[in-house]
CSV table of C-alpha atoms in Angstrom, one decimal:
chain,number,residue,atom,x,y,z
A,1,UNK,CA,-57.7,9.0,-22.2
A,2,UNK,CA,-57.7,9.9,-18.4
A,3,UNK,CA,-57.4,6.5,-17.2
A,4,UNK,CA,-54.6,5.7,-20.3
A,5,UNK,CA,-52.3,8.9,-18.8
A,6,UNK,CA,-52.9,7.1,-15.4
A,7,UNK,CA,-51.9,3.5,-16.2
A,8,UNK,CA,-48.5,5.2,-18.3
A,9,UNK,CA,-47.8,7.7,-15.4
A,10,UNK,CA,-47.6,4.7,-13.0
A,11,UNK,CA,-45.4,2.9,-15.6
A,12,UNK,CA,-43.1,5.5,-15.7
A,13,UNK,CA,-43.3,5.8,-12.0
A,14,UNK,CA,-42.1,2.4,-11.4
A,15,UNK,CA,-39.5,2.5,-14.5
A,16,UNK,CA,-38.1,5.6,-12.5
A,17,UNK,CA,-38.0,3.3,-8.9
A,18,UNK,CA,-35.2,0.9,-10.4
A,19,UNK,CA,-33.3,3.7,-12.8
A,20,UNK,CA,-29.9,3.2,-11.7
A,21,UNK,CA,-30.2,0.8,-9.1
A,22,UNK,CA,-28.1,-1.9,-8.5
A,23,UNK,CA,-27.4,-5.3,-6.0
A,24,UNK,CA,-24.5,-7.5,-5.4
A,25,UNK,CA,-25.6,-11.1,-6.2
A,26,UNK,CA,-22.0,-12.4,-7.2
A,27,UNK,CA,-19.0,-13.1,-5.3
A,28,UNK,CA,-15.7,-13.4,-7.1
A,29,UNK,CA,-13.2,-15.8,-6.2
A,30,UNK,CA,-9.9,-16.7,-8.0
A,31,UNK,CA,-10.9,-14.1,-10.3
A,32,UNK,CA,-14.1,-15.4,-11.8
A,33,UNK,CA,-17.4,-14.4,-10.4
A,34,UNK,CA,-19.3,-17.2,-9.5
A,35,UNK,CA,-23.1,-17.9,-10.0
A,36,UNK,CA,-26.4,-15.7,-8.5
A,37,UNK,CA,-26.4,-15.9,-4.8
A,38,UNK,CA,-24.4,-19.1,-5.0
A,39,UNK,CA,-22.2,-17.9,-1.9
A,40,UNK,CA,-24.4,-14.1,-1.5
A,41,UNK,CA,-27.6,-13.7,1.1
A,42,UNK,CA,-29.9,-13.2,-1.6
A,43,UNK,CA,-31.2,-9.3,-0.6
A,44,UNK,CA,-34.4,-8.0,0.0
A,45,UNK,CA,-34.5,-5.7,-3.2
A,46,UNK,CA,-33.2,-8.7,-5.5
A,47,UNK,CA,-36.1,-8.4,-8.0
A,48,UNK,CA,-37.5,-4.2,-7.2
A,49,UNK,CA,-33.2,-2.9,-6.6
A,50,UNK,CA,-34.5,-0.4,-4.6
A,51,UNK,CA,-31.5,0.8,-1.7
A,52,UNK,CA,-31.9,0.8,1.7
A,53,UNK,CA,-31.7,4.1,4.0
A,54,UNK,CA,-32.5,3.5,7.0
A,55,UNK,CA,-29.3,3.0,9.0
A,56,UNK,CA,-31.4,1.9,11.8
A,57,UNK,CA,-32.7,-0.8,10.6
A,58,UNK,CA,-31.7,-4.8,11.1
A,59,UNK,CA,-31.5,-4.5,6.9
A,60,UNK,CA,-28.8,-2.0,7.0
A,61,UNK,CA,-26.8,-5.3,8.1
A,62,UNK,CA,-26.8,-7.6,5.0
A,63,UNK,CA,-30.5,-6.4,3.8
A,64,UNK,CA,-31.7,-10.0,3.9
A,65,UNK,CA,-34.6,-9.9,6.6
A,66,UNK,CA,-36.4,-11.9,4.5
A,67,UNK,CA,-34.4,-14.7,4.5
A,68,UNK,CA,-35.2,-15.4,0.5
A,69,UNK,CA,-32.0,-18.4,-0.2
A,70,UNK,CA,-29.7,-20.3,1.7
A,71,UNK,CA,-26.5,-19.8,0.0
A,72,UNK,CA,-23.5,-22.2,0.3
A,73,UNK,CA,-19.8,-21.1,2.0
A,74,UNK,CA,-17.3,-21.0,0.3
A,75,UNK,CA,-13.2,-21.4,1.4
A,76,UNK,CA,-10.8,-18.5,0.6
A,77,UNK,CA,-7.4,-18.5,1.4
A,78,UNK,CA,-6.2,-15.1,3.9
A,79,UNK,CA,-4.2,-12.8,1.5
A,80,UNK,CA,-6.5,-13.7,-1.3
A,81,UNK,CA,-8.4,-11.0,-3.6
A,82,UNK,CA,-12.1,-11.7,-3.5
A,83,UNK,CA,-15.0,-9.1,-4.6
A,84,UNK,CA,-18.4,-8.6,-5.8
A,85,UNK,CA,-19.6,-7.9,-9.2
A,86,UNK,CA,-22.9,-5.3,-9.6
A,87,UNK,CA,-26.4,-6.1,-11.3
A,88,UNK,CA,-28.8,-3.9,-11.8
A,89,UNK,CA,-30.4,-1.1,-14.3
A,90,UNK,CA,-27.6,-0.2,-15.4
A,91,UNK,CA,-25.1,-3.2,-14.1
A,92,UNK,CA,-22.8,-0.3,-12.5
A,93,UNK,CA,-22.5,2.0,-9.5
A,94,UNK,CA,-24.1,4.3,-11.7
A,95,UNK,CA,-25.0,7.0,-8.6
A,96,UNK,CA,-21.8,9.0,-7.0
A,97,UNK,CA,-20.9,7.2,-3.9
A,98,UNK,CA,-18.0,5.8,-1.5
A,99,UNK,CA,-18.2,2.3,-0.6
A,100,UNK,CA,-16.7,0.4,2.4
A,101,UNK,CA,-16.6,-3.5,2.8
A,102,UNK,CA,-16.4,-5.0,6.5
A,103,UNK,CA,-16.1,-8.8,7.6
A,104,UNK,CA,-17.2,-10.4,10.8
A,105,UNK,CA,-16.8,-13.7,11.8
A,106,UNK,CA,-18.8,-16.3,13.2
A,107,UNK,CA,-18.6,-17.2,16.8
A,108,UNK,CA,-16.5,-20.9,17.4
A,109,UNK,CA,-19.0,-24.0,16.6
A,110,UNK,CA,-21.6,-21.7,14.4
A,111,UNK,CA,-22.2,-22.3,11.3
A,112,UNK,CA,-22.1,-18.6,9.6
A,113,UNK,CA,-25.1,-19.7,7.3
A,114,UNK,CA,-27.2,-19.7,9.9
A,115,UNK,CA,-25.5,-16.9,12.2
A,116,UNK,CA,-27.0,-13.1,12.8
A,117,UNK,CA,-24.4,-10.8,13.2
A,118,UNK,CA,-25.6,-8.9,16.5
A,119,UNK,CA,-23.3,-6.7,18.1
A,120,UNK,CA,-20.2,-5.3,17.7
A,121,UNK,CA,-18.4,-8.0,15.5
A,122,UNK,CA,-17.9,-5.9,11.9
A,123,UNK,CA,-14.3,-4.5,11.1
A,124,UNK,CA,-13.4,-2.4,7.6
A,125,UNK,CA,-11.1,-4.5,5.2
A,126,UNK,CA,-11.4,-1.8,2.5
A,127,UNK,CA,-13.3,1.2,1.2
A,128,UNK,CA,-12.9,3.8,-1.7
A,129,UNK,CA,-13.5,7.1,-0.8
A,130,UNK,CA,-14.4,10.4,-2.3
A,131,UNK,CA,-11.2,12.6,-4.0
A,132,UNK,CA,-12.1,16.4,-3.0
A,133,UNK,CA,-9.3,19.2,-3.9
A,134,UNK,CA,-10.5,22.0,-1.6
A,135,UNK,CA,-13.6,22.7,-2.8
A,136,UNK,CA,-13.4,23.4,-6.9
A,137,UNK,CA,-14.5,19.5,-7.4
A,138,UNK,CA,-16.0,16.3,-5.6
A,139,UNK,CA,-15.1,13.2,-7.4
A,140,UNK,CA,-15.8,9.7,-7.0
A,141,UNK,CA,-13.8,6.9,-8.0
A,142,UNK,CA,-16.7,4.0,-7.6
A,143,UNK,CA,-18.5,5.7,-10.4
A,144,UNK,CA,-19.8,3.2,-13.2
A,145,UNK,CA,-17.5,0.7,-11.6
A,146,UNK,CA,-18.8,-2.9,-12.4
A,147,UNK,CA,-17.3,-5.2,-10.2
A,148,UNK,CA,-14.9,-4.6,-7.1
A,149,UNK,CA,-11.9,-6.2,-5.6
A,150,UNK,CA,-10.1,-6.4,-2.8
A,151,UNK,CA,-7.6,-8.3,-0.5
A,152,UNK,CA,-8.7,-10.2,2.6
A,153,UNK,CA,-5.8,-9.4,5.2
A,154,UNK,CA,-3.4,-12.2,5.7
A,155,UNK,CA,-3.2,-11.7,9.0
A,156,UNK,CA,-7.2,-12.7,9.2
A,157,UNK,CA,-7.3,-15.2,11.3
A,158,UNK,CA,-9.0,-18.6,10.2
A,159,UNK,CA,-12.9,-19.4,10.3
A,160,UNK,CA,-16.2,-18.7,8.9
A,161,UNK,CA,-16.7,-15.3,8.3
A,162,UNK,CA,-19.3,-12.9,6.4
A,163,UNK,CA,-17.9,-10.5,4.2
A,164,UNK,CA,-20.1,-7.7,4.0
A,165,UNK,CA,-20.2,-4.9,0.9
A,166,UNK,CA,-21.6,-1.4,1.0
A,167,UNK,CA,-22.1,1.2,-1.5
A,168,UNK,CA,-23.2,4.6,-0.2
A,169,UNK,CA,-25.0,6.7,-3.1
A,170,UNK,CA,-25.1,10.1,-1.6
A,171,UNK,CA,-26.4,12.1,-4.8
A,172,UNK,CA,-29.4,12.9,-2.7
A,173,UNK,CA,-28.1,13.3,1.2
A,174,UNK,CA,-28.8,16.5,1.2
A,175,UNK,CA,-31.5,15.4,3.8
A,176,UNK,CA,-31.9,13.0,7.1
A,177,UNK,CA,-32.6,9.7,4.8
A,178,UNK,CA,-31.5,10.8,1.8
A,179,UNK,CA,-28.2,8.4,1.4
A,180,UNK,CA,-28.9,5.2,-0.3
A,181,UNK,CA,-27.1,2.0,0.6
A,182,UNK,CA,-26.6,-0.7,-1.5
A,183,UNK,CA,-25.7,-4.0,0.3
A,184,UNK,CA,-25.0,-7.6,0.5
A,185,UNK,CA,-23.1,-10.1,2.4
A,186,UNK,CA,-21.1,-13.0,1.3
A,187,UNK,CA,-20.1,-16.2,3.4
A,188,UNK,CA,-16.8,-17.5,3.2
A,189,UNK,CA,-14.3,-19.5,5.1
A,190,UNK,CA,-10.7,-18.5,6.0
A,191,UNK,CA,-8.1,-20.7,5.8
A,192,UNK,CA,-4.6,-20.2,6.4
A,193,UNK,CA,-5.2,-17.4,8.7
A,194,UNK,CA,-2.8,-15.3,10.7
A,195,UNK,CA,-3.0,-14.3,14.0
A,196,UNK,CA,-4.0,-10.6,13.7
A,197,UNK,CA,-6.5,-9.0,16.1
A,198,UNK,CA,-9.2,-7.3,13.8
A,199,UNK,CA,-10.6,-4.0,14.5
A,200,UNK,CA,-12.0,-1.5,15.1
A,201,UNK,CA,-15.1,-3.1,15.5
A,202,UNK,CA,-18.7,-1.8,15.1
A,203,UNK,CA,-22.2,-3.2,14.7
A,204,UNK,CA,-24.9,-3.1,12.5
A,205,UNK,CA,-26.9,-0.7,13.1
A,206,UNK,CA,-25.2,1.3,15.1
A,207,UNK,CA,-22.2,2.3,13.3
A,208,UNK,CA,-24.3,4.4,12.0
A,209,UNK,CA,-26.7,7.5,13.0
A,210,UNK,CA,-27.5,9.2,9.3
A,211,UNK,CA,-25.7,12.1,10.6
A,212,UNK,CA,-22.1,11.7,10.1
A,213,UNK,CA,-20.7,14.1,7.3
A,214,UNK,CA,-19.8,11.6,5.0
A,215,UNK,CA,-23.6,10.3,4.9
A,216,UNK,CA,-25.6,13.6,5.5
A,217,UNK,CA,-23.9,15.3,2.9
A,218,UNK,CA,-24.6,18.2,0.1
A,219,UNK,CA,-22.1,17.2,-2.9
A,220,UNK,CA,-23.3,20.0,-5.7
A,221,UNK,CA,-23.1,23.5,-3.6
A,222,UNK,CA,-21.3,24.5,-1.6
A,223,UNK,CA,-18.8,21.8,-3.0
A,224,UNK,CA,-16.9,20.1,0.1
A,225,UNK,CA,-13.5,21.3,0.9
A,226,UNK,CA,-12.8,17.4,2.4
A,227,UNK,CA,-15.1,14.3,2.9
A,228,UNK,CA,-15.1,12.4,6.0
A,229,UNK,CA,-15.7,8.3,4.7
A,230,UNK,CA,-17.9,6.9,6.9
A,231,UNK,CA,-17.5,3.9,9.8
A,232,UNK,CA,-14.3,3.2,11.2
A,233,UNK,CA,-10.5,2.6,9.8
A,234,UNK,CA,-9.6,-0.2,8.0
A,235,UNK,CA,-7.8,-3.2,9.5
A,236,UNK,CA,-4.9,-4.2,7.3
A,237,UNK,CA,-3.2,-6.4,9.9
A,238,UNK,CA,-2.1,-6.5,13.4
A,239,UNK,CA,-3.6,-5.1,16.2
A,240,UNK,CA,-4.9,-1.9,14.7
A,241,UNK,CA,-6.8,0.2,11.8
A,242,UNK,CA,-4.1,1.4,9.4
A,243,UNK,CA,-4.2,2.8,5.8
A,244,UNK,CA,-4.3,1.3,2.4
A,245,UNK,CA,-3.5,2.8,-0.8
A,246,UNK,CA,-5.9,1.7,-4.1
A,247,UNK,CA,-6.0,2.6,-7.5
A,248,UNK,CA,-9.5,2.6,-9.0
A,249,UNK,CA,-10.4,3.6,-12.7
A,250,UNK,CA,-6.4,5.3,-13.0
A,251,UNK,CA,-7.2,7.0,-9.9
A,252,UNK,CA,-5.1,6.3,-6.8
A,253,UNK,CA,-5.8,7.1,-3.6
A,254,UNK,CA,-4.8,6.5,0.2
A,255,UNK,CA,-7.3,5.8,2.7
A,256,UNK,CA,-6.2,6.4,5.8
A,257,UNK,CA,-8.0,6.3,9.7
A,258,UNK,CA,-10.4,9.2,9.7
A,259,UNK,CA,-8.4,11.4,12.2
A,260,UNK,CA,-6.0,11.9,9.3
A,261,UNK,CA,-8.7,13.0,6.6
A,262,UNK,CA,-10.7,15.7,8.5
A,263,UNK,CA,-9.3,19.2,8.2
A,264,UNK,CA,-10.9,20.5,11.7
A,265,UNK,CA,-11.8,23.9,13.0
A,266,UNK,CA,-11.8,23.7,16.6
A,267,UNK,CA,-11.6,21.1,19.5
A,268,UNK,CA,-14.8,21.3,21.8
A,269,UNK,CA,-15.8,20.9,25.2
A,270,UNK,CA,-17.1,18.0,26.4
A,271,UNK,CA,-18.9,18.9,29.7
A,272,UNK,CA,-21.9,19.4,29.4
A,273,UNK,CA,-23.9,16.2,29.3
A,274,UNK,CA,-23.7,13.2,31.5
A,275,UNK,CA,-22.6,9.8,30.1
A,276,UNK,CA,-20.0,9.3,27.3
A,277,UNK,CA,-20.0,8.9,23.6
A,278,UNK,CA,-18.2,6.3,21.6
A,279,UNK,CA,-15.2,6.7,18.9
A,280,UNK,CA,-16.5,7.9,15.7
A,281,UNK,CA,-20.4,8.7,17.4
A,282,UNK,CA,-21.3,12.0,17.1
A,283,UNK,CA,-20.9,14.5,20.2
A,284,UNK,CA,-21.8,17.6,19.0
A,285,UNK,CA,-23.5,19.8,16.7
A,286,UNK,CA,-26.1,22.3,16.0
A,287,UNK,CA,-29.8,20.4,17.2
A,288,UNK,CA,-27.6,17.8,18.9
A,289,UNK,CA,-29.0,17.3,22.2
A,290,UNK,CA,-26.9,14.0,23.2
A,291,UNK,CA,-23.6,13.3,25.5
A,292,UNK,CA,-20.9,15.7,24.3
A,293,UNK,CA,-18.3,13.8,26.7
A,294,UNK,CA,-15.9,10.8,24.1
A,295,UNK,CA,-14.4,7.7,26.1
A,296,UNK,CA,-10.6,7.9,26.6
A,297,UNK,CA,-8.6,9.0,24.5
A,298,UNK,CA,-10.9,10.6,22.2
A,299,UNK,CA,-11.8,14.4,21.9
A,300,UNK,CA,-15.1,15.5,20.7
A,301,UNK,CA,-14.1,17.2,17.1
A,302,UNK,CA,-15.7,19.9,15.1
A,303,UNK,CA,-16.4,18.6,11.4
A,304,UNK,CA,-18.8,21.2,10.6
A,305,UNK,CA,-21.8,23.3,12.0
A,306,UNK,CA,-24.2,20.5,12.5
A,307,UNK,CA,-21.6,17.6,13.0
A,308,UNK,CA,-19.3,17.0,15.9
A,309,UNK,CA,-17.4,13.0,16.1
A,310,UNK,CA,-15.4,11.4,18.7
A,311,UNK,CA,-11.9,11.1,17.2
């Protein structure tokens, strides 16, 4: 009976590991999805689901270490609507989350199939973010969402590019580690391009530390007042981040650079360490130890007790 309890409790155990977990293994393109991992890096947790959380980690980039397809590239025209669809147990962003999608493209001559993104190469095409209302409610618009879209900026200019998706369940952030990411990166080509300069840009890791409020994060109590999306603003065109409004699931919202969503309580200092911190790094905070000095033009902001950002 002993070793019957045993072999169920492990059943149940592993049942519980892929409960609402999901991947990306389909990219859409003129509105159809196209096959598994036909034009997706086939991810590390195709077959267990499980998320990634370490935001250190070469995974947090397309989560494809292992290196388990070569998938073909397909062409997409700048201004089109592309997206991913969701598989998984169930096939929706079942956990409340935000989600961002970056692109980066390829050096000239490389084949993206074969390229590693190193360095700072990624800019934000899109993200969906939390809808807060001063702290009665937290809502999130992703929620049992089964497929996404969104428009690559016309002013993208041509070549091979990855187009990278992210869904941040934060349902358990309450804790360094706790945020699960959900991940995968598609390659396409990008014909027709403009002559925008993309940006900001950030790298992978690195964009991330696991602190930033939007990541470490306690959604049931106290409920947040505001939530800060994580990474950068989103390129739309031209030479800069800019908003974009999006309606998800009869909810529209306008997601703007972060220095227009955080409601701040104080500007600090930024004197007492040597070196200098990047925009959107943290530079402050209650245990935080690090440079509290931002590059020009950037001010080191209060977000909350433990969390201070470069903005």
């Amino acid at each position: 009976m002993k070793s019957f309890l045993s072999i169920a409790g492990a059943l149940l155990l592993a049942a519980t590991q892929v409960s609402s977990h999901y991947t990306w293994p389909d990219f859409i393109v003129n509105g159809s999805p196209t096959s598994d991992w036909q034009y997706v890096r086939k991810t590390n947790n195709y077959q267990d689901l499980n998320p990634q959380t370490d935001v250190t980690s070469n995974d947090i980039r397309c989560y494809n270490t292992q290196k388990l397809n070569t998938p073909s590239t397909v062409s997409v025209a700048a201004g089109s609507k592309v997206g991913f669809t969701v598989s998984g147990n169930p096939a929706s962003l079942y956990h409340a989350g935000v989600l961002n999608v970056y692109m980066a493209k390829a050096p000239s001559g490389t084949d993206v199939a074969s390229w590693d993104p190193t360095g700072a190469v990624w800019f934000k095409v899109y993200q969906i973010s939390a809808v807060t209302d001063g702290g009665s409610t937290i809502t999130f618009p992703t929620t049992n969402m089964t497929q996404i879209s969104f428009t690559i900026p016309a002013a993208t200019p041509s070549g091979q590019y990855l187009i990278r998706t992210e869904h941040i369940a934060i349902h358990s952030a309450s804790y360094y580690g706790g945020a699960q990411f959900y991940i995968a990166c598609a390659q396409v080509t990008v014909t027709n391009g403009g002559s925008g300069t993309p940006g900001p840009l950030v790298a992978f890791p690195g964009a991330y530390t696991g602190n930033e409020p939007g990541i470490l994060i306690n959604i049931y109590y106290p409920i947040p007042t505001t939530y800060v999306q994580p990474g950068p603003a989103v390129w739309t065109g031209g030479s800069s981040g800019g908003g974009v409004t999006t309606t998800n699931g009869g909810v529209t919202t306008t997601q703007a650079p972060p220095t227009t969503t955080i409601k701040t309580s104080a500007t600090v200092s930024a004197t007492s360490a040597p070196g200098t911190v990047a925009q959107y790094q943290q530079c402050g905070g209650q245990g935080y130890t690090g440079a509290t000095a931002c590059v020009s033009p950037f001010k080191c902001t209060v977000v909350n007790t433990y969390y201070s950002q470069c903005l």
